[in-house]
Amino acid sequence: FSAMAEQLVLNADAALDINTGKLIKPATLVIEDNKIVSLSKSNRKAYAPDAKVMELKGYTLLPGLFDMHVHLTSDAQVHGYKRLQRTTQRSAITGVRNAKRTLEAGFTSVRNLGAPGYADIALKDAIKDGDVPGPRIFAAGPSLGVTGGHCDNNLLTHEHAVTSQGVADGPWAVRAKVRENIKYGADVIKFCATGGVLSKGTKVGAQQYSQEEMTAIVDEAHLRGLTVAAHAHGTDGIKSAIKAGVNSVEHVSFVDDEAIQLALEKGTYFSMDIYNTEYILSEGKKAGILEESLNKERKVGSRQRASFTKAVKAGVNMVFASDAGVYPHGDNGHQFSRMVKFGMTELQALQAATINAATLLKQQNALGSLDAGKFADVIAVKGNPLENISTMEQVDLVIKDGKVEVNLMK
Ligand code: ARG
């Protein structure tokens, strides 16, 4: 080992090799500065005598988790008309709170799929600068959408003339919007391909952008080296988005066999928020979700779960995605047990939240596993998540970029 670098060593009952699903037992993970230098069966010779050693009895080490669909600047208690009273500035401060909660839940990376006023990019920068704690953020900025669509704001009458920042109609207008988002710091592009549950007056199954517009968005984003996420519940919109070449489809509720086949051919990822429905239906009314949206959710929730099962069985690439912000940040890990209940093995659910997510973000060489050379994003949970997935709901140690961010060990 290098003479000067400070080493942090984690001795744990086990560590998960996320690629093979094998547990290394007992395990020694050595971190130098912000990188993993080795993971092996426990071995005192693996680290320097003056290393800082943490003994994690009863714990399993895992790579830091990814949630591929969050809205950090959104508050789950504030929906519908209540949201009209939130300024971008107020939302950014909500984001500070939510970033901390997300990190405490073991999620060291997130993809933030839409925020007005580039508040997600401000938050990302503040975390990077060390001003506030939080995960690595891959931020979209304002989501693109058609006039009156799911990514517009349709709560007020025409006299108030409110239009969301990401609204653009027509192939050149959407290209200009992609360029604008890149100009102000976006890492990924998000657009709304179909109607949605939580928007006023949109049909959840109906396509919104035309094929021509979706193709223009994806072409422009890919030209500039960004990946694209498409919100799509309805079957036609899912297919058009996949044909346009999006990297991931969000929600994917009304998927059919043909769309699954297309996704398999193209390598498209499905990013399905199957926990969300429980919160919307139980707490949504109190939070201000419109009756119209609750009615849509009653049709979408169970159908989406059936689609999830189908997609898993077919072998579609899947990532962990919660849409936290609709439901409370910090509860992200509760989705793992639902992913297992609706068809994944425990290992598949964990891969969806680590190596698959890193690969979707083109970060597979830097993040997503405990392999030597990667950034040291590491978490510890009590027990064995391969046997009991609900262990993922309580993360006691979180290390991000080699730094201990959360330590609840006694
Ligand atoms: N943001 C999404 C929408 O409004 C949330 C969908 C939640 N429902 C669900 N079953 N996943 O469309």
CSV table of C-alpha atoms and ligand atoms in Angstrom, one decimal, residues 150 196-199 231 233 251 273 276-277 280 297 300-301 304 323 326, ligand 1:
chain,number,residue,atom,x,y,z
A,150,HIS,CA,-48.2,15.4,-17.5
A,196,GLY,CA,-49.8,10.5,-15.6
A,197,VAL,CA,-51.5,9.8,-12.3
A,198,LEU,CA,-50.7,13.0,-10.4
A,199,SER,CA,-51.4,15.5,-13.1
A,231,HIS,CA,-42.2,8.8,-18.1
A,233,HIS,CA,-47.7,4.5,-18.4
A,251,HIS,CA,-43.5,3.5,-14.5
A,273,ASP,CA,-42.0,2.5,-8.8
A,276,ASN,CA,-45.6,4.2,-4.6
A,277,THR,CA,-49.2,3.0,-4.9
A,280,ILE,CA,-50.8,7.3,-2.7
A,297,GLU,CA,-54.1,5.3,-9.2
A,300,VAL,CA,-52.6,1.9,-12.4
A,301,GLY,CA,-51.2,0.4,-9.2
A,304,GLN,CA,-48.1,-1.9,-12.8
A,323,ASP,CA,-40.4,8.1,-7.3
A,326,VAL,CA,-44.5,11.4,-4.2
B,1,ARG,N1,-45.4,10.4,-10.9
B,1,ARG,C1,-46.2,9.3,-11.3
B,1,ARG,C2,-47.4,9.8,-12.0
B,1,ARG,O1,-48.0,10.8,-11.6
B,1,ARG,C3,-46.6,8.5,-10.2
B,1,ARG,C4,-47.3,7.2,-10.4
B,1,ARG,C5,-47.5,6.5,-9.2
B,1,ARG,N2,-48.3,5.3,-9.3
B,1,ARG,C6,-47.8,4.1,-9.4
B,1,ARG,N3,-48.6,3.1,-9.4
B,1,ARG,N4,-46.5,3.9,-9.6
B,1,ARG,O2,-47.9,9.2,-13.0
